[in-house]
């Protein structure tokens, strides 16, 4: 799908990503799902086409592209393979963008080099007892002499076991045991002792990227591993989470791309498939369904593009990113479900991509902030109030 208002460079970029999506990426999508193997070959394709690390500033080896550029690429790739779309999200947005915004020179160089070499950084926030309530995390980093010692468990970490660079969030305590705030530490899997991948989650969809439990056992890191936003540790988590608004837009884009892919298949099939002596698209019941699907997709695309463009001078706006993610994820699930229905029994077969798309798209109202919690974000922004969710009205430290 294309939109008006794109620059000639963006149209070219989109065409490059679509060519890849419709060619080698589409050809491998079913196999990636079936084998549950991380598609390293697709990473190489993305690298060769310069579609990863695009948002990294030129001085660190990237191309200094904006969020909308990244969105165009992610949208195109996800229409064929959501796993590859997610790789494009996490090599252009999220953890890498947090480091590029708030990291030290040394951290920026290291992270940029790793991503441009094909690493998909992992972001480690969620814990078994701290999901939506991320502030309730218990992973801790204790300052002991000239190092921090990290202990705790994270789960549902995308890329666990394939990612090298990890941005690990932990409650930071000084040498006297005083709480200082939530900090983000950079840890490299094959260098940090005590970073252990202990389980791979058996997921419903998006099976080509592992979701892992990661245990941190006495993981020692130097103070230089701490990514320190300008307002310091007390506001560090809030600042680092602004970077997450880019990832939210990216996640919404993957859902959008999957739904566009499914819609395209349904549209084609509705002309090819005949029943009662005529193409099924001659039945008004299906014509109206196609109309509704296209309206949902156009509205979702407009929200996603608007949210992406709001980040022209920094990160996407929190309200717009949340609105885009809620609307797109919920409507994409419906569009894919409707598209599957067009195929009748065939849609339920694993020989067609519809059932995979239905499994893949289901994730996006959950990961990266659930649709319910993001509604709290939207309401808080509209009402210009903090809306604490804990019983005593305060967040735990
Ligand atoms: C495929 C996948 C990939 C993920 N990748 C990562 C990753 O890379 N890194 C990472 O750190 N995490 C990751 N996550 C975790 C994800 O961010 C969490 O699943 C999400 O934040 C929700 O937390 P939870 O699963 O513990 O649900 P819970 O917080 O237990 O929520 C359960 C239900 O209660 C609702 N709920 C909770 N609080 C409220 C409230 N205040 N108001 C209204 N409703 C509420 C939720 O919306 C949900 O429906 C991933 C998850 C998935 C599924």
Short mmCIF file of N, CA and C in Angstrom, two decimals, residues 56-184:
data_model
loop_
_atom_site.label_atom_id
_atom_site.label_comp_id
_atom_site.label_asym_id
_atom_site.label_seq_id
_atom_site.Cartn_x
_atom_site.Cartn_y
_atom_site.Cartn_z
N UNK A 56 20.22 5.09 12.54
CA UNK A 56 21.46 5.45 13.25
C UNK A 56 22.07 6.66 12.53
N UNK A 57 22.51 7.68 13.29
CA UNK A 57 23.09 8.86 12.63
C UNK A 57 24.28 8.50 11.73
N UNK A 58 24.48 9.32 10.70
CA UNK A 58 25.54 9.05 9.71
C UNK A 58 26.91 8.95 10.38
N UNK A 59 27.14 9.81 11.41
CA UNK A 59 28.49 9.79 12.02
C UNK A 59 28.79 8.48 12.76
N UNK A 60 27.77 7.67 13.01
CA UNK A 60 28.02 6.35 13.62
C UNK A 60 27.87 5.23 12.60
N UNK A 61 27.82 5.58 11.33
CA UNK A 61 27.79 4.56 10.27
C UNK A 61 26.40 4.29 9.71
N UNK A 62 25.37 4.92 10.28
CA UNK A 62 24.01 4.70 9.78
C UNK A 62 23.68 5.66 8.66
N UNK A 63 22.38 5.85 8.43
CA UNK A 63 21.97 6.73 7.31
C UNK A 63 21.17 7.92 7.80
N UNK A 64 20.98 8.05 9.12
CA UNK A 64 20.25 9.19 9.67
C UNK A 64 18.82 9.30 9.16
N UNK A 65 18.22 8.16 8.87
CA UNK A 65 16.84 8.21 8.35
C UNK A 65 15.85 8.45 9.49
N UNK A 66 14.65 8.91 9.11
CA UNK A 66 13.66 9.23 10.15
C UNK A 66 12.73 8.04 10.40
N UNK A 67 11.82 8.23 11.38
CA UNK A 67 10.95 7.11 11.77
C UNK A 67 10.02 6.71 10.64
N UNK A 68 9.56 7.67 9.85
CA UNK A 68 8.65 7.32 8.75
C UNK A 68 9.38 6.46 7.72
N UNK A 69 10.65 6.77 7.47
CA UNK A 69 11.43 5.93 6.54
C UNK A 69 11.43 4.49 7.05
N UNK A 70 11.71 4.36 8.36
CA UNK A 70 11.76 3.01 8.94
C UNK A 70 10.39 2.33 8.83
N UNK A 71 9.34 3.09 9.09
CA UNK A 71 7.97 2.55 9.04
C UNK A 71 7.66 2.00 7.64
N UNK A 72 8.08 2.73 6.62
CA UNK A 72 7.79 2.28 5.24
C UNK A 72 8.43 0.93 4.97
N UNK A 73 9.64 0.77 5.48
CA UNK A 73 10.36 -0.50 5.28
C UNK A 73 9.69 -1.62 6.08
N UNK A 74 9.37 -1.33 7.33
CA UNK A 74 8.77 -2.35 8.21
C UNK A 74 7.41 -2.80 7.66
N UNK A 75 6.63 -1.83 7.20
CA UNK A 75 5.30 -2.12 6.65
C UNK A 75 5.42 -3.08 5.45
N UNK A 76 6.35 -2.76 4.57
CA UNK A 76 6.52 -3.59 3.37
C UNK A 76 6.96 -5.00 3.74
N UNK A 77 7.98 -5.10 4.59
CA UNK A 77 8.50 -6.43 4.95
C UNK A 77 7.45 -7.27 5.68
N UNK A 78 6.68 -6.61 6.57
CA UNK A 78 5.72 -7.35 7.39
C UNK A 78 4.56 -7.88 6.57
N UNK A 79 4.31 -7.28 5.42
CA UNK A 79 3.21 -7.78 4.60
C UNK A 79 3.53 -9.19 4.09
N UNK A 80 4.82 -9.54 4.08
CA UNK A 80 5.22 -10.88 3.64
C UNK A 80 5.66 -11.76 4.80
N UNK A 81 6.38 -11.19 5.76
CA UNK A 81 6.93 -11.99 6.87
C UNK A 81 7.06 -11.09 8.10
N UNK A 82 6.20 -11.35 9.08
CA UNK A 82 6.16 -10.50 10.27
C UNK A 82 7.46 -10.59 11.07
N UNK A 83 8.07 -11.76 11.04
CA UNK A 83 9.33 -11.93 11.79
C UNK A 83 10.40 -11.00 11.21
N UNK A 84 10.47 -10.94 9.89
CA UNK A 84 11.47 -10.07 9.26
C UNK A 84 11.12 -8.60 9.52
N UNK A 85 9.82 -8.30 9.54
CA UNK A 85 9.39 -6.94 9.88
C UNK A 85 9.83 -6.57 11.28
N UNK A 86 9.70 -7.53 12.20
CA UNK A 86 10.11 -7.24 13.59
C UNK A 86 11.61 -7.03 13.70
N UNK A 87 12.36 -7.76 12.90
CA UNK A 87 13.82 -7.56 12.92
C UNK A 87 14.13 -6.12 12.46
N UNK A 88 13.37 -5.67 11.46
CA UNK A 88 13.58 -4.29 10.99
C UNK A 88 13.17 -3.28 12.06
N UNK A 89 12.15 -3.61 12.87
CA UNK A 89 11.78 -2.71 13.97
C UNK A 89 12.94 -2.59 14.94
N UNK A 90 13.45 -3.74 15.35
CA UNK A 90 14.39 -3.71 16.47
C UNK A 90 15.82 -3.38 16.07
N UNK A 91 16.06 -3.27 14.77
CA UNK A 91 17.38 -2.79 14.35
C UNK A 91 17.31 -1.32 13.93
N UNK A 92 16.12 -0.74 14.05
CA UNK A 92 15.97 0.69 13.72
C UNK A 92 15.33 1.49 14.83
N UNK A 93 14.66 0.81 15.77
CA UNK A 93 13.89 1.50 16.80
C UNK A 93 14.17 0.83 18.15
N UNK A 94 13.49 1.29 19.20
CA UNK A 94 13.58 0.61 20.50
C UNK A 94 14.93 0.78 21.17
N UNK A 95 15.54 -0.35 21.56
CA UNK A 95 16.77 -0.29 22.35
C UNK A 95 17.86 0.51 21.64
N UNK A 96 18.01 0.28 20.34
CA UNK A 96 19.09 0.98 19.63
C UNK A 96 18.83 2.49 19.63
N UNK A 97 17.55 2.88 19.52
CA UNK A 97 17.29 4.32 19.49
C UNK A 97 17.48 4.93 20.88
N UNK A 98 17.21 4.14 21.94
CA UNK A 98 17.47 4.64 23.31
C UNK A 98 18.95 4.89 23.50
N UNK A 99 19.77 3.95 23.02
CA UNK A 99 21.22 4.11 23.19
C UNK A 99 21.72 5.30 22.35
N UNK A 100 21.21 5.42 21.13
CA UNK A 100 21.67 6.51 20.27
C UNK A 100 21.26 7.87 20.83
N UNK A 101 20.16 7.89 21.59
CA UNK A 101 19.72 9.18 22.17
C UNK A 101 20.41 9.48 23.49
N UNK A 102 20.60 8.47 24.31
CA UNK A 102 21.03 8.74 25.68
C UNK A 102 22.38 8.13 26.05
N UNK A 103 22.96 7.35 25.15
CA UNK A 103 24.21 6.67 25.50
C UNK A 103 25.41 7.58 25.49
N UNK A 104 26.51 7.10 26.08
CA UNK A 104 27.79 7.81 25.99
C UNK A 104 28.34 7.58 24.58
N UNK A 105 29.37 8.34 24.23
CA UNK A 105 30.00 8.14 22.91
C UNK A 105 30.38 6.69 22.70
N UNK A 106 31.01 6.14 23.72
CA UNK A 106 31.49 4.75 23.63
C UNK A 106 30.31 3.78 23.42
N UNK A 107 29.24 4.02 24.17
CA UNK A 107 28.06 3.14 24.05
C UNK A 107 27.44 3.26 22.66
N UNK A 108 27.36 4.49 22.16
CA UNK A 108 26.75 4.69 20.84
C UNK A 108 27.55 3.97 19.76
N UNK A 109 28.89 4.13 19.84
CA UNK A 109 29.73 3.49 18.81
C UNK A 109 29.56 1.97 18.86
N UNK A 110 29.59 1.44 20.08
CA UNK A 110 29.50 -0.01 20.23
C UNK A 110 28.15 -0.52 19.70
N UNK A 111 27.07 0.14 20.14
CA UNK A 111 25.73 -0.34 19.74
C UNK A 111 25.54 -0.20 18.23
N UNK A 112 25.99 0.92 17.67
CA UNK A 112 25.83 1.12 16.22
C UNK A 112 26.59 0.05 15.46
N UNK A 113 27.84 -0.22 15.87
CA UNK A 113 28.63 -1.24 15.17
C UNK A 113 27.94 -2.60 15.23
N UNK A 114 27.41 -2.92 16.40
CA UNK A 114 26.79 -4.25 16.54
C UNK A 114 25.55 -4.37 15.66
N UNK A 115 24.72 -3.33 15.68
CA UNK A 115 23.48 -3.39 14.88
C UNK A 115 23.80 -3.42 13.39
N UNK A 116 24.75 -2.59 12.99
CA UNK A 116 25.08 -2.56 11.55
C UNK A 116 25.71 -3.87 11.10
N UNK A 117 26.27 -4.61 12.06
CA UNK A 117 26.82 -5.93 11.72
C UNK A 117 25.73 -7.00 11.71
N UNK A 118 24.50 -6.62 12.09
CA UNK A 118 23.39 -7.59 11.99
C UNK A 118 22.79 -8.01 13.32
N UNK A 119 23.25 -7.39 14.42
CA UNK A 119 22.67 -7.78 15.72
C UNK A 119 21.33 -7.07 15.95
N UNK A 120 20.37 -7.80 16.48
CA UNK A 120 19.07 -7.23 16.84
C UNK A 120 19.07 -7.09 18.37
N UNK A 121 19.23 -5.87 18.89
CA UNK A 121 19.33 -5.75 20.35
C UNK A 121 18.06 -6.20 21.05
N UNK A 122 18.24 -6.71 22.27
CA UNK A 122 17.09 -7.14 23.08
C UNK A 122 16.85 -6.09 24.16
N UNK A 123 15.58 -5.89 24.48
CA UNK A 123 15.25 -4.96 25.55
C UNK A 123 14.62 -5.78 26.68
N UNK A 124 15.17 -5.65 27.87
CA UNK A 124 14.78 -6.56 28.97
C UNK A 124 14.11 -5.77 30.08
N UNK A 125 12.79 -5.76 30.07
CA UNK A 125 12.02 -5.04 31.08
C UNK A 125 11.13 -6.01 31.86
N UNK A 126 10.33 -6.79 31.14
CA UNK A 126 9.27 -7.60 31.75
C UNK A 126 9.82 -8.72 32.63
N UNK A 127 9.14 -8.92 33.74
CA UNK A 127 9.51 -10.00 34.68
C UNK A 127 8.27 -10.83 34.99
N UNK A 128 8.45 -12.02 35.55
CA UNK A 128 7.27 -12.85 35.86
C UNK A 128 6.24 -12.11 36.71
N UNK A 129 6.67 -11.29 37.66
CA UNK A 129 5.71 -10.58 38.51
C UNK A 129 5.62 -9.09 38.19
N UNK A 130 6.19 -8.67 37.11
CA UNK A 130 6.14 -7.25 36.73
C UNK A 130 5.98 -7.15 35.22
N UNK A 131 4.72 -7.12 34.77
CA UNK A 131 4.43 -6.99 33.34
C UNK A 131 4.02 -5.56 33.05
N UNK A 132 2.70 -5.33 33.04
CA UNK A 132 2.22 -3.96 32.81
C UNK A 132 2.77 -3.01 33.86
N UNK A 133 2.92 -3.51 35.06
CA UNK A 133 3.47 -2.71 36.16
C UNK A 133 4.99 -2.83 36.16
N UNK A 134 5.60 -2.24 35.13
CA UNK A 134 7.06 -2.40 34.98
C UNK A 134 7.82 -1.83 36.17
N UNK A 135 7.26 -0.81 36.81
CA UNK A 135 7.93 -0.23 37.98
C UNK A 135 8.04 -1.24 39.12
N UNK A 136 7.25 -2.28 39.06
CA UNK A 136 7.29 -3.30 40.11
C UNK A 136 8.41 -4.31 39.91
N UNK A 137 9.31 -4.04 38.97
CA UNK A 137 10.41 -5.01 38.72
C UNK A 137 11.25 -5.22 39.98
N UNK A 138 11.80 -6.43 40.09
CA UNK A 138 12.65 -6.71 41.26
C UNK A 138 14.10 -6.98 40.86
N UNK A 139 14.37 -7.05 39.57
CA UNK A 139 15.78 -7.19 39.16
C UNK A 139 16.53 -5.98 39.71
N UNK A 140 17.68 -6.27 40.32
CA UNK A 140 18.40 -5.16 40.97
C UNK A 140 19.86 -5.13 40.54
N UNK A 141 20.38 -3.92 40.56
CA UNK A 141 21.80 -3.71 40.26
C UNK A 141 22.40 -3.03 41.48
N UNK A 142 23.25 -3.74 42.18
CA UNK A 142 23.86 -3.19 43.40
C UNK A 142 25.26 -2.70 43.11
N UNK A 143 25.54 -1.49 43.52
CA UNK A 143 26.89 -0.95 43.34
C UNK A 143 27.80 -1.61 44.37
N UNK A 144 28.82 -2.30 43.89
CA UNK A 144 29.80 -2.87 44.82
C UNK A 144 31.18 -2.48 44.31
N UNK A 145 31.80 -1.54 45.01
CA UNK A 145 33.12 -1.04 44.58
C UNK A 145 33.00 -0.41 43.21
N UNK A 146 33.83 -0.88 42.28
CA UNK A 146 33.86 -0.24 40.95
C UNK A 146 33.00 -0.98 39.93
N UNK A 147 31.95 -1.66 40.41
CA UNK A 147 31.09 -2.36 39.46
C UNK A 147 29.66 -2.45 39.97
N UNK A 148 28.76 -2.80 39.06
CA UNK A 148 27.39 -3.11 39.45
C UNK A 148 27.22 -4.62 39.35
N UNK A 149 26.44 -5.16 40.28
CA UNK A 149 26.15 -6.60 40.24
C UNK A 149 24.64 -6.76 40.06
N UNK A 150 24.27 -7.42 38.95
CA UNK A 150 22.85 -7.51 38.58
C UNK A 150 22.32 -8.91 38.88
N UNK A 151 21.16 -8.94 39.56
CA UNK A 151 20.49 -10.20 39.85
C UNK A 151 19.01 -10.06 39.55
N UNK A 152 18.43 -11.08 38.93
CA UNK A 152 16.98 -11.05 38.68
C UNK A 152 16.62 -11.91 37.49
N UNK A 153 15.33 -11.94 37.21
CA UNK A 153 14.82 -12.75 36.08
C UNK A 153 13.93 -11.89 35.20
N UNK A 154 14.17 -11.96 33.89
CA UNK A 154 13.31 -11.30 32.91
C UNK A 154 12.66 -12.40 32.07
N UNK A 155 11.44 -12.15 31.61
CA UNK A 155 10.87 -13.13 30.67
C UNK A 155 10.21 -12.44 29.49
N UNK A 156 9.90 -13.25 28.48
CA UNK A 156 9.35 -12.74 27.21
C UNK A 156 10.30 -11.72 26.57
N UNK A 157 11.57 -12.06 26.56
CA UNK A 157 12.55 -11.16 25.96
C UNK A 157 12.79 -11.57 24.50
N UNK A 158 12.35 -10.69 23.61
CA UNK A 158 12.43 -10.98 22.17
C UNK A 158 13.90 -11.03 21.75
N UNK A 159 14.25 -12.13 21.15
CA UNK A 159 15.62 -12.27 20.66
C UNK A 159 16.53 -12.98 21.66
N UNK A 160 15.99 -13.33 22.83
CA UNK A 160 16.83 -14.02 23.83
C UNK A 160 17.46 -15.27 23.21
N UNK A 161 18.77 -15.32 23.20
CA UNK A 161 19.46 -16.47 22.61
C UNK A 161 20.02 -16.17 21.22
N UNK A 162 19.47 -15.14 20.54
CA UNK A 162 20.09 -14.74 19.26
C UNK A 162 20.69 -13.34 19.35
N UNK A 163 20.09 -12.50 20.19
CA UNK A 163 20.61 -11.13 20.32
C UNK A 163 21.92 -11.16 21.12
N UNK A 164 22.81 -10.25 20.77
CA UNK A 164 24.04 -10.11 21.57
C UNK A 164 23.89 -8.94 22.55
N UNK A 165 23.46 -7.80 22.00
CA UNK A 165 23.35 -6.62 22.86
C UNK A 165 22.02 -6.64 23.61
N UNK A 166 22.09 -6.44 24.93
CA UNK A 166 20.88 -6.40 25.75
C UNK A 166 20.84 -5.09 26.53
N UNK A 167 19.68 -4.45 26.49
CA UNK A 167 19.46 -3.28 27.36
C UNK A 167 18.62 -3.80 28.53
N UNK A 168 19.27 -3.92 29.68
CA UNK A 168 18.66 -4.59 30.82
C UNK A 168 18.24 -3.56 31.86
N UNK A 169 16.96 -3.55 32.19
CA UNK A 169 16.47 -2.60 33.19
C UNK A 169 16.49 -3.23 34.57
N UNK A 170 16.97 -2.44 35.53
CA UNK A 170 17.08 -2.94 36.90
C UNK A 170 16.96 -1.79 37.88
N UNK A 171 16.53 -2.11 39.09
CA UNK A 171 16.53 -1.09 40.14
C UNK A 171 17.96 -0.94 40.66
N UNK A 172 18.39 0.29 40.70
CA UNK A 172 19.79 0.54 41.04
C UNK A 172 19.90 0.97 42.50
N UNK A 173 20.82 0.33 43.22
CA UNK A 173 21.05 0.65 44.63
C UNK A 173 22.51 1.06 44.81
N UNK A 174 22.72 2.09 45.64
CA UNK A 174 24.11 2.52 45.87
C UNK A 174 24.78 1.60 46.90
N UNK A 175 26.02 1.95 47.24
CA UNK A 175 26.78 1.03 48.11
C UNK A 175 26.15 0.88 49.49
N UNK A 176 25.35 1.90 49.88
CA UNK A 176 24.71 1.80 51.21
C UNK A 176 23.36 1.09 51.11
N UNK A 177 23.01 0.65 49.91
CA UNK A 177 21.73 -0.05 49.73
C UNK A 177 20.56 0.90 49.51
N UNK A 178 20.88 2.20 49.25
CA UNK A 178 19.80 3.17 48.99
C UNK A 178 19.36 3.07 47.53
N UNK A 179 18.05 3.09 47.32
CA UNK A 179 17.49 3.01 45.96
C UNK A 179 17.75 4.32 45.22
N UNK A 180 18.25 4.21 43.99
CA UNK A 180 18.58 5.43 43.23
C UNK A 180 17.66 5.67 42.03
N UNK A 181 16.95 4.63 41.59
CA UNK A 181 16.10 4.77 40.40
C UNK A 181 16.25 3.53 39.53
N UNK A 182 15.46 3.48 38.45
CA UNK A 182 15.58 2.34 37.52
C UNK A 182 16.53 2.74 36.40
N UNK A 183 17.53 1.90 36.20
CA UNK A 183 18.53 2.20 35.17
C UNK A 183 18.54 1.14 34.09
N UNK A 184 19.07 1.52 32.92
CA UNK A 184 19.22 0.57 31.81
C UNK A 184 20.70 0.29 31.59
#
